[in-house]
Coordinates of C-alpha atoms and ligand atoms in Angstrom, one line a residue:
X13 CA 36.2 -58.4 -3.9
X14 CA 34.8 -57.8 -0.4
X15 CA 37.2 -55.7 1.8
X16 CA 37.9 -57.3 5.2
X17 CA 37.0 -55.2 8.2
X18 CA 38.0 -56.4 11.8
X19 CA 34.5 -56.6 13.2
X20 CA 34.3 -60.1 14.6
X21 CA 31.8 -60.4 17.4
X22 CA 30.9 -56.7 17.4
X23 CA 27.3 -55.4 17.2
X24 CA 26.9 -53.0 14.3
X25 CA 23.7 -51.0 13.7
X26 CA 23.4 -49.4 10.2
X27 CA 20.5 -47.0 9.3
X28 CA 19.2 -46.8 5.8
X29 CA 20.6 -50.3 5.1
X30 CA 17.8 -51.1 2.6
X31 CA 19.5 -49.3 -0.3
X32 CA 22.6 -47.8 -1.7
X33 CA 25.6 -47.2 0.6
X34 CA 23.9 -48.5 3.7
X35 CA 23.1 -51.8 2.0
X36 CA 26.7 -52.2 0.9
X37 CA 28.0 -51.3 4.3
X38 CA 25.8 -54.0 5.8
X39 CA 27.3 -56.5 3.4
X40 CA 30.8 -55.6 4.4
X41 CA 30.0 -55.6 8.1
X42 CA 28.4 -59.1 7.9
X43 CA 31.3 -60.3 5.8
X44 CA 33.5 -59.0 8.7
X45 CA 31.6 -61.5 11.0
X46 CA 29.9 -58.8 13.0
X47 CA 26.3 -59.0 14.4
X48 CA 24.5 -56.6 12.1
X49 CA 21.3 -54.8 12.7
X50 CA 19.8 -53.1 9.7
X51 CA 17.4 -50.3 10.4
X52 CA 15.0 -48.9 7.9
X53 CA 11.5 -47.4 7.4
X54 CA 10.0 -50.1 5.2
X55 CA 9.2 -53.5 6.8
X56 CA 9.1 -55.1 3.3
X57 CA 12.5 -53.7 2.2
X58 CA 14.0 -54.6 5.6
X59 CA 12.9 -58.1 5.2
X60 CA 14.1 -58.4 1.6
X61 CA 17.5 -57.0 2.6
X62 CA 17.7 -59.4 5.6
X63 CA 16.9 -62.4 3.4
X64 CA 19.5 -61.4 0.9
X65 CA 22.2 -60.9 3.6
X66 CA 21.3 -64.2 5.3
X67 CA 21.5 -66.0 1.9
X68 CA 24.8 -64.6 1.0
X69 CA 26.4 -64.7 4.5
X70 CA 24.7 -67.6 6.3
X71 CA 27.3 -67.7 9.1
X72 CA 25.9 -64.6 10.8
X73 CA 22.2 -63.9 10.8
X74 CA 21.1 -60.3 10.4
X75 CA 18.6 -58.6 12.6
X76 CA 16.2 -55.7 11.6
X77 CA 14.9 -52.6 13.4
X78 CA 12.0 -50.6 12.1
X79 CA 13.1 -46.9 12.1
X80 CA 11.3 -44.1 10.3
X81 CA 13.5 -41.0 10.7
X82 CA 10.7 -38.7 9.5
X83 CA 9.0 -38.9 13.0
X84 CA 10.5 -38.3 16.4
X85 CA 7.9 -40.6 17.9
X86 CA 9.0 -43.4 15.7
X87 CA 12.7 -42.7 16.5
X88 CA 11.9 -42.8 20.3
X89 CA 10.0 -46.1 19.7
X90 CA 13.1 -47.6 17.9
X91 CA 15.4 -46.4 20.8
X92 CA 13.1 -48.1 23.3
X93 CA 13.0 -51.3 21.3
X94 CA 16.8 -51.3 21.0
X95 CA 17.0 -51.2 24.8
X96 CA 14.6 -54.1 25.1
X97 CA 16.6 -56.2 22.6
X98 CA 20.3 -55.5 23.2
X99 CA 22.4 -54.8 26.2
X100 CA 25.1 -52.9 24.3
X101 CA 26.1 -51.6 20.9
X102 CA 29.6 -51.3 19.4
X103 CA 29.1 -49.4 16.1
X104 CA 26.3 -47.1 15.0
X105 CA 26.4 -45.9 11.4
X106 CA 24.0 -43.0 10.8
X107 CA 23.8 -43.4 7.0
X108 CA 20.1 -43.0 6.1
X109 CA 19.2 -39.9 4.3
X110 CA 17.2 -38.1 1.6
X111 CA 18.4 -35.5 -0.9
X112 CA 16.5 -32.9 -2.9
X113 CA 13.1 -34.2 -1.9
X114 CA 10.0 -32.0 -2.5
X115 CA 10.1 -29.2 0.1
X116 CA 7.9 -29.7 3.1
X117 CA 7.5 -30.2 6.8
X118 CA 7.7 -33.4 8.8
X119 CA 5.0 -34.5 11.3
X120 CA 7.0 -32.7 14.1
X121 CA 6.7 -29.4 12.2
X122 CA 10.3 -29.1 11.1
X123 CA 11.8 -29.1 7.6
X124 CA 11.5 -32.7 6.5
X125 CA 15.0 -33.0 5.0
X126 CA 16.5 -31.6 8.2
X127 CA 14.4 -34.0 10.2
X128 CA 15.3 -37.2 8.4
X129 CA 19.0 -36.3 7.8
X130 CA 20.0 -34.6 11.0
X131 CA 17.4 -34.1 13.8
X132 CA 16.3 -37.7 14.0
X133 CA 19.8 -39.3 13.6
X134 CA 21.0 -37.1 16.5
X135 CA 17.9 -38.0 18.6
X136 CA 18.6 -41.7 17.8
X137 CA 22.3 -41.5 18.6
X138 CA 21.8 -39.7 21.9
X139 CA 19.0 -42.2 22.8
X140 CA 21.4 -45.1 22.3
X141 CA 24.4 -43.5 24.1
X142 CA 24.1 -45.7 27.2
X143 CA 24.1 -48.9 25.0
X144 CA 27.1 -47.5 23.1
X145 CA 29.0 -46.7 26.4
X146 CA 28.6 -50.4 27.3
X147 CA 30.1 -51.4 23.9
X148 CA 33.6 -52.4 22.9
X149 CA 35.5 -49.4 21.5
X150 CA 32.2 -47.8 20.5
X151 CA 32.0 -45.6 17.4
X152 CA 29.2 -43.5 16.0
X153 CA 29.6 -42.2 12.4
X154 CA 27.5 -39.6 10.8
X155 CA 27.3 -39.2 7.0
X156 CA 27.9 -35.8 5.4
X157 CA 28.6 -34.7 1.9
X158 CA 30.8 -32.2 0.0
X159 CA 27.5 -30.3 -0.4
X160 CA 27.9 -29.2 3.2
X161 CA 30.3 -26.5 2.0
X162 CA 27.2 -24.7 0.5
X163 CA 25.5 -24.2 3.8
X164 CA 25.2 -20.7 5.2
X165 CA 22.7 -21.7 7.8
X166 CA 22.4 -20.4 11.4
X167 CA 21.5 -22.6 14.3
X168 CA 18.4 -20.5 15.0
X169 CA 17.0 -21.6 11.7
X170 CA 17.7 -25.3 12.1
X171 CA 14.2 -26.6 11.9
X172 CA 13.0 -24.0 9.4
X173 CA 12.7 -24.8 5.7
X174 CA 14.9 -22.6 3.5
X175 CA 13.0 -19.5 2.3
X176 CA 12.2 -19.5 -0.5
X177 CA 11.9 -23.3 -0.4
X178 CA 14.9 -24.9 -2.2
X179 CA 15.5 -28.6 -2.1
X180 CA 19.3 -28.5 -2.6
X181 CA 19.8 -25.8 0.0
X182 CA 17.8 -27.9 2.5
X183 CA 20.1 -30.8 1.7
X184 CA 23.3 -28.8 2.1
X185 CA 22.1 -27.4 5.4
X186 CA 21.3 -30.9 6.8
X187 CA 24.7 -32.3 5.7
X188 CA 26.5 -29.3 7.4
X189 CA 24.5 -30.0 10.5
X190 CA 25.6 -33.7 10.4
X191 CA 29.3 -32.7 10.3
X192 CA 29.1 -29.8 12.7
X193 CA 27.2 -32.0 15.2
X194 CA 29.6 -34.9 15.0
X195 CA 32.5 -32.6 15.7
X196 CA 30.7 -31.1 18.7
X197 CA 29.6 -34.5 20.0
X198 CA 33.2 -35.6 19.8
X199 CA 34.4 -32.6 21.8
X200 CA 31.7 -33.1 24.5
X201 CA 32.4 -36.9 24.7
X202 CA 36.1 -36.2 25.2
X203 CA 35.4 -33.6 27.9
X204 CA 33.1 -36.1 29.6
X205 CA 35.6 -39.0 29.4
X206 CA 33.1 -41.0 27.4
X207 CA 34.5 -44.0 25.5
X208 CA 32.3 -43.2 22.5
X209 CA 34.1 -41.9 19.4
X210 CA 32.0 -39.7 17.2
X211 CA 33.2 -39.2 13.6
X212 CA 31.8 -38.1 10.3
X213 CA 32.5 -39.3 6.8
X214 CA 31.4 -38.6 3.3
X215 CA 31.3 -40.9 0.3
X216 CA 32.2 -38.5 -2.5
X217 CA 29.6 -39.5 -5.1
X218 CA 28.1 -42.9 -5.8
X219 CA 25.3 -44.3 -7.9
X220 CA 22.5 -44.9 -5.5
X221 CA 18.8 -44.0 -5.3
X222 CA 19.7 -40.7 -3.6
X223 CA 18.0 -37.6 -5.2
X224 CA 15.6 -39.7 -7.2
X225 CA 12.6 -39.2 -4.9
X226 CA 10.7 -35.9 -5.8
X227 CA 9.1 -34.0 -8.6
X228 CA 11.8 -31.5 -9.4
X229 CA 13.8 -31.3 -12.7
X230 CA 16.9 -32.4 -10.7
X231 CA 15.1 -35.5 -9.4
X232 CA 14.2 -36.4 -13.0
X233 CA 17.9 -35.8 -14.0
X234 CA 19.1 -38.0 -11.1
X235 CA 16.7 -40.8 -12.2
X236 CA 17.9 -40.6 -15.8
X237 CA 21.6 -40.0 -15.4
X238 CA 22.9 -41.1 -12.0
X239 CA 23.3 -44.8 -12.9
X240 CA 25.3 -43.8 -16.0
X241 CA 27.5 -41.1 -14.6
X242 CA 28.3 -41.8 -11.0
X243 CA 30.9 -44.2 -9.6
X244 CA 29.9 -47.5 -8.0
X245 CA 28.4 -47.9 -4.6
X246 CA 31.5 -49.9 -3.5
X247 CA 33.7 -47.0 -4.4
X248 CA 31.5 -44.6 -2.3
X249 CA 31.4 -46.9 0.7
X250 CA 35.2 -46.9 1.3
X251 CA 35.5 -43.7 3.3
X252 CA 32.3 -44.5 5.3
X253 CA 33.5 -48.1 6.1
X254 CA 37.1 -47.0 7.0
X255 CA 35.6 -44.4 9.4
X256 CA 33.0 -46.6 11.0
X257 CA 34.6 -50.1 11.0
X258 CA 38.3 -49.5 11.8
X259 CA 40.2 -47.4 14.3
X260 CA 42.3 -45.9 11.5
X261 CA 40.7 -42.5 12.2
X262 CA 40.4 -41.0 15.7
X263 CA 37.3 -39.4 17.2
X264 CA 36.5 -36.0 15.7
X265 CA 37.7 -37.0 12.2
X266 CA 36.0 -36.1 9.0
X267 CA 36.8 -38.8 6.4
X268 CA 36.3 -38.7 2.7
X269 CA 37.8 -39.8 -0.6
X270 CA 41.3 -38.5 -1.4
X271 CA 40.4 -37.1 -4.7
X272 CA 37.3 -35.3 -3.2
X273 CA 34.7 -37.4 -5.0
X274 CA 36.5 -40.7 -5.4
X275 CA 39.5 -42.6 -4.2
X276 CA 40.8 -44.2 -1.0
X277 CA 39.9 -42.6 2.2
X278 CA 41.8 -39.8 3.9
X279 CA 41.1 -36.9 6.3
X280 CA 38.8 -34.4 4.6
X281 CA 38.5 -30.8 5.3
X282 CA 35.3 -29.5 7.0
X283 CA 34.0 -26.1 5.8
X284 CA 34.9 -23.0 8.0
X285 CA 31.3 -22.9 9.2
X286 CA 31.5 -26.6 10.5
X287 CA 34.9 -25.8 12.1
X288 CA 33.5 -22.8 14.0
X289 CA 33.3 -24.0 17.7
X290 CA 30.6 -21.5 18.6
X291 CA 28.5 -22.4 15.6
X292 CA 28.9 -26.1 16.6
X293 CA 27.9 -25.5 20.3
X294 CA 24.8 -23.6 19.2
X295 CA 23.9 -26.2 16.5
X296 CA 24.0 -29.1 19.0
X297 CA 22.2 -27.2 21.7
X298 CA 19.5 -26.1 19.2
X299 CA 19.2 -29.7 17.9
X300 CA 18.8 -31.1 21.4
X301 CA 16.1 -28.5 22.1
X302 CA 14.2 -29.2 18.9
X303 CA 14.2 -33.0 19.4
X304 CA 13.4 -32.6 23.1
X305 CA 16.3 -34.6 24.6
X306 CA 19.4 -34.1 26.7
X307 CA 22.9 -35.3 26.1
X308 CA 24.0 -37.4 29.1
X309 CA 27.3 -39.1 29.1
X310 CA 28.3 -41.7 31.6
X311 CA 24.8 -42.8 32.7
X312 CA 26.0 -46.4 32.8
X313 CA 28.8 -45.9 35.3
Ligands
LIG12 N1 25.2 -41.4 -3.1 C1 26.0 -40.3 -3.0 O1 26.6 -39.8 -4.0 C2 26.1 -39.5 -1.7 C3 26.9 -38.4 -1.7 C4 27.1 -37.7 -0.5 C5 26.4 -38.2 0.7 N2 25.6 -39.3 0.6 C6 24.9 -39.7 1.8 O2 24.9 -41.1 1.9 C7 23.8 -41.5 2.7 C8 23.2 -42.8 2.0 O3 22.6 -42.4 0.8 P1 22.6 -43.3 -0.5 O4 23.4 -42.6 -1.5 O5 22.9 -44.7 -0.2 O6 21.0 -43.1 -0.9 P2 19.8 -44.2 -1.1 O7 20.2 -45.3 -2.0 O8 18.7 -43.4 -1.4 O9 19.6 -44.8 0.4 C9 19.1 -44.0 1.4 C10 18.7 -44.9 2.6 O10 18.1 -44.0 3.5 C11 16.8 -44.6 3.9 N3 15.8 -43.6 4.3 C12 15.3 -42.5 3.6 N4 14.4 -41.9 4.3 C13 14.3 -42.6 5.5 C14 13.5 -42.4 6.7 N5 12.6 -41.5 6.8 N6 13.7 -43.2 7.7 C15 14.6 -44.2 7.6 N7 15.4 -44.5 6.6 C16 15.2 -43.6 5.5 C17 16.3 -45.2 2.6 O11 15.3 -46.2 2.9 P3 14.3 -46.7 1.7 O12 15.0 -47.9 1.1 O13 13.1 -47.1 2.5 O14 14.1 -45.6 0.7 C18 17.6 -45.9 2.1 O15 17.8 -47.1 2.8 C19 22.9 -40.3 2.8 O16 23.0 -39.8 4.1 C20 23.4 -39.4 1.8 O17 23.2 -38.0 2.2 C21 25.4 -40.0 -0.6

């Protein structure tokens, strides 16, 4: 059964909506009668997903936005296109991500996992801030993971790949950066009297394509075992949807399944590193410097 979310008439942008949790979130958002924009890196997968959504939910046509988070130039292009096409945005779900991919640098010279999972989503969100500030009860949700607890990273190392290169460490760091940044953005939005609520959520675990891309033993294991061992995508989406699509959780919340990896949503506990305000300030400042942008609230007033 499709849960009902009160989204009628709202404009909802979901990244990574061509697969897994993002695709399911898009289904729930369209079912809630919102105007959904699905963002993804592959024009073919975007078109297939759009056709599937329009076939299953003909009352509310879905729009697409090409967005490759591996490249800052591409992200800036998507931000510019969004400004050409829409006057406001109500909900942004930063869901797209990669896990345990082969170690390497992205085209901007930073660790590729950190680029796709954290640097680019932050650049995207900051770029869309004026559209969000014109939205109705605007909400921005980032997607973290219980793996964020394993991060011991320092803000100064944010763009650097782990040394020695380790795919799971890179993932843990990027997910900690997601959570830390959402908490800091929330504090700065509050201090600036911005209407935008920043939150973070994690899905526990769910059977998706995550972790299957790559040449490591763990990628092979994920391809072979994830569909058999992990809970359903619907189960994983609940915390993300409750955080993004309702006002049940206030700005600055971190939402996750009650039984850590599964169950109905509740307030989850961030690691002590993510809760450290100084670490958070430095993480966001370093992120903004690496992606070459500034955080400006209230530019529309
Ligand atoms: N599944 C879990 O157990 C779990 C647990 C904790 C956290 N999470 C988080 O949940 C989020 C969604 O993951 P998922 O499990 O749904 O995985 P998934 O099935 O692999 O979906 C990931 C999505 O991200 C997109 N993506 C990957 N690289 C991209 C890029 N460079 N630019 C734009 N989009 C890109 C993918 O696009 P393509 O279709 O083109 O590949 C896909 O739509 C991730 O942030 C992940 O860290 C998942």
